[in-house]
Structure formats: C-alpha cells, structure tokens
Amino acid sequence: MEYISAFVVGGLICILGQLLLDIGKLSPTHTLSTLVVLGALLDGFHLYDRLIDFAGAGATVPITSFGHSLVHGAMAEGERFGFLGVGMGMFEVTSVGISSTILFSFLVALIFKPRG
C-alpha cells in the first residue's frame, strides 16, 4: 500500500506541474518556482510532513520537497538561533543537494559541450 500511495501522490505532483506547463502556459522556470513555493507553503502550514508520512518517497522526491526542506530548516534553526538562524537553517538542510547539483553540473559541462 505504501508503494501505491507514493506513486499516486508523486504522480499528482507531476500532473500539477504538467498542467502548469500546458494549461497555465508557464515556462519551465516559473513552473519549478511555483512548485518549490507550494512545498514551502505546505510546510509553513505543517501539512507537508503529513503528506510525507502518508506518501513517503512520493512526497520527498519531487521538487516540492525542496521548498519543504528550505522552510523546515529555517523554522528549526530560527527557533534555536533567532533571526540569524533562519538563514543558517535554510542552507544547512539543503546544502548537500545544492553542492552536488553544482558539482555534477560542472562535471557534465566538462564532458559534454554546453549550449550558450
């Protein structure tokens, strides 16, 4: 049953992204930003953790989870260190993902001919 709920929730998030692209006529960048903000808003209202409990990887793999991680880290560190902790928390939780994205993008650019 866990696999089915993960598949359904992950699929619904992907359908939402595709609808934003096709019907909303948003660019891929705007769609990406919208989904990150949606994940952040859901975490701000403490709903994304419930979604993760229900769907598991279906909620942690899509890009909405990045917005959740930003807000989740900011809120946790903000409670501990105040205003300065908000900035620290955002990047503490997501630093591995951001760093690996930069590293792998650089390595792919060395191997293949980048456009532009």
CSV table of C-alpha atoms in Angstrom, one decimal:
chain,number,residue,atom,x,y,z
A,1,MET,CA,0.0,0.0,0.0
A,2,GLU,CA,2.9,2.3,0.7
A,3,TYR,CA,4.1,2.0,-2.9
A,4,ILE,CA,0.7,2.8,-4.3
A,5,SER,CA,0.3,6.0,-2.1
A,6,ALA,CA,3.8,7.1,-3.1
A,7,PHE,CA,3.0,6.5,-6.7
A,8,VAL,CA,-0.3,8.4,-6.6
A,9,VAL,CA,1.0,11.4,-4.6
A,10,GLY,CA,4.2,11.7,-6.7
A,11,GLY,CA,2.1,11.3,-9.9
A,12,LEU,CA,-0.4,14.0,-8.7
A,13,ILE,CA,2.5,16.4,-8.1
A,14,CYS,CA,3.8,15.7,-11.6
A,15,ILE,CA,0.4,16.2,-13.1
A,16,LEU,CA,0.1,19.5,-11.4
A,17,GLY,CA,3.5,20.6,-12.9
A,18,GLN,CA,2.4,19.4,-16.3
A,19,LEU,CA,-0.9,21.3,-16.0
A,20,LEU,CA,1.0,24.4,-15.1
A,21,LEU,CA,3.1,24.0,-18.2
A,22,ASP,CA,0.3,23.1,-20.6
A,23,ILE,CA,-2.8,24.9,-19.4
A,24,GLY,CA,-1.2,27.7,-17.4
A,25,LYS,CA,1.4,28.3,-20.2
A,26,LEU,CA,4.1,28.9,-17.6
A,27,SER,CA,7.7,28.5,-18.6
A,28,PRO,CA,9.7,25.6,-17.0
A,29,THR,CA,11.4,28.1,-14.7
A,30,HIS,CA,8.1,29.5,-13.5
A,31,THR,CA,6.7,26.0,-13.0
A,32,LEU,CA,9.7,25.0,-11.0
A,33,SER,CA,9.5,28.1,-8.8
A,34,THR,CA,5.8,27.6,-8.3
A,35,LEU,CA,6.2,24.0,-7.1
A,36,VAL,CA,9.0,25.0,-4.7
A,37,VAL,CA,6.9,27.8,-3.3
A,38,LEU,CA,3.9,25.4,-3.0
A,39,GLY,CA,6.1,22.9,-1.0
A,40,ALA,CA,7.3,25.8,1.2
A,41,LEU,CA,3.7,27.0,1.8
A,42,LEU,CA,2.5,23.5,2.7
A,43,ASP,CA,5.4,23.1,5.2
A,44,GLY,CA,4.6,26.6,6.6
A,45,PHE,CA,1.1,25.3,7.5
A,46,HIS,CA,2.6,22.0,8.8
A,47,LEU,CA,0.9,20.0,6.0
A,48,TYR,CA,3.9,18.7,4.1
A,49,ASP,CA,5.1,16.5,7.0
A,50,ARG,CA,1.7,14.8,7.0
A,51,LEU,CA,2.0,14.3,3.2
A,52,ILE,CA,5.4,12.7,3.7
A,53,ASP,CA,4.0,10.4,6.5
A,54,PHE,CA,1.3,9.3,4.0
A,55,ALA,CA,3.2,9.1,0.8
A,56,GLY,CA,6.9,8.7,1.7
A,57,ALA,CA,9.1,9.0,-1.3
A,58,GLY,CA,6.1,10.2,-3.4
A,59,ALA,CA,6.4,13.4,-1.4
A,60,THR,CA,10.1,13.6,-0.8
A,61,VAL,CA,11.4,13.0,-4.3
A,62,PRO,CA,9.5,15.8,-6.3
A,63,ILE,CA,10.8,19.4,-6.3
A,64,THR,CA,8.1,20.4,-3.8
A,65,SER,CA,10.2,18.7,-1.2
A,66,PHE,CA,13.0,21.3,-1.8
A,67,GLY,CA,10.7,24.1,-0.7
A,68,HIS,CA,9.7,21.9,2.3
A,69,SER,CA,13.3,21.5,3.2
A,70,LEU,CA,14.1,25.2,3.0
A,71,VAL,CA,11.2,26.2,5.3
A,72,HIS,CA,11.7,23.2,7.6
A,73,GLY,CA,15.3,24.0,8.2
A,74,ALA,CA,14.7,27.8,8.5
A,75,MET,CA,11.9,27.2,11.1
A,76,ALA,CA,14.0,24.7,13.1
A,77,GLU,CA,17.1,26.9,13.3
A,78,GLY,CA,15.1,30.1,13.7
A,79,GLU,CA,13.7,28.7,17.0
A,80,ARG,CA,17.2,27.9,18.2
A,81,PHE,CA,19.2,31.0,17.0
A,82,GLY,CA,16.6,33.6,16.2
A,83,PHE,CA,16.7,35.7,13.0
A,84,LEU,CA,20.2,34.7,12.1
A,85,GLY,CA,19.2,31.0,12.4
A,86,VAL,CA,16.6,31.4,9.6
A,87,GLY,CA,19.3,31.9,7.0
A,88,MET,CA,21.6,29.3,8.6
A,89,GLY,CA,18.8,26.7,8.7
A,90,MET,CA,17.8,27.1,5.0
A,91,PHE,CA,21.2,26.2,3.8
A,92,GLU,CA,22.1,23.7,6.5
A,93,VAL,CA,19.4,21.2,5.4
A,94,THR,CA,19.7,21.8,1.6
A,95,SER,CA,23.5,22.3,1.3
A,96,VAL,CA,24.2,18.7,0.2
A,97,GLY,CA,21.6,18.9,-2.6
A,98,ILE,CA,22.8,22.4,-3.8
A,99,SER,CA,26.5,21.4,-3.6
A,100,SER,CA,26.0,18.1,-5.5
A,101,THR,CA,24.0,20.0,-8.2
A,102,ILE,CA,26.8,22.5,-8.7
A,103,LEU,CA,29.5,19.7,-8.7
A,104,PHE,CA,27.7,17.4,-11.1
A,105,SER,CA,26.7,20.3,-13.4
A,106,PHE,CA,30.4,21.3,-13.6
A,107,LEU,CA,31.4,17.7,-14.4
A,108,VAL,CA,28.8,17.3,-17.1
A,109,ALA,CA,29.9,20.6,-18.7
A,110,LEU,CA,33.4,19.3,-18.8
A,111,ILE,CA,32.4,16.1,-20.6
A,112,PHE,CA,29.7,17.4,-23.0
A,113,LYS,CA,29.6,20.6,-25.0
A,114,PRO,CA,27.3,23.0,-23.1
A,115,ARG,CA,25.0,25.3,-25.1
A,116,GLY,CA,25.1,29.0,-24.7
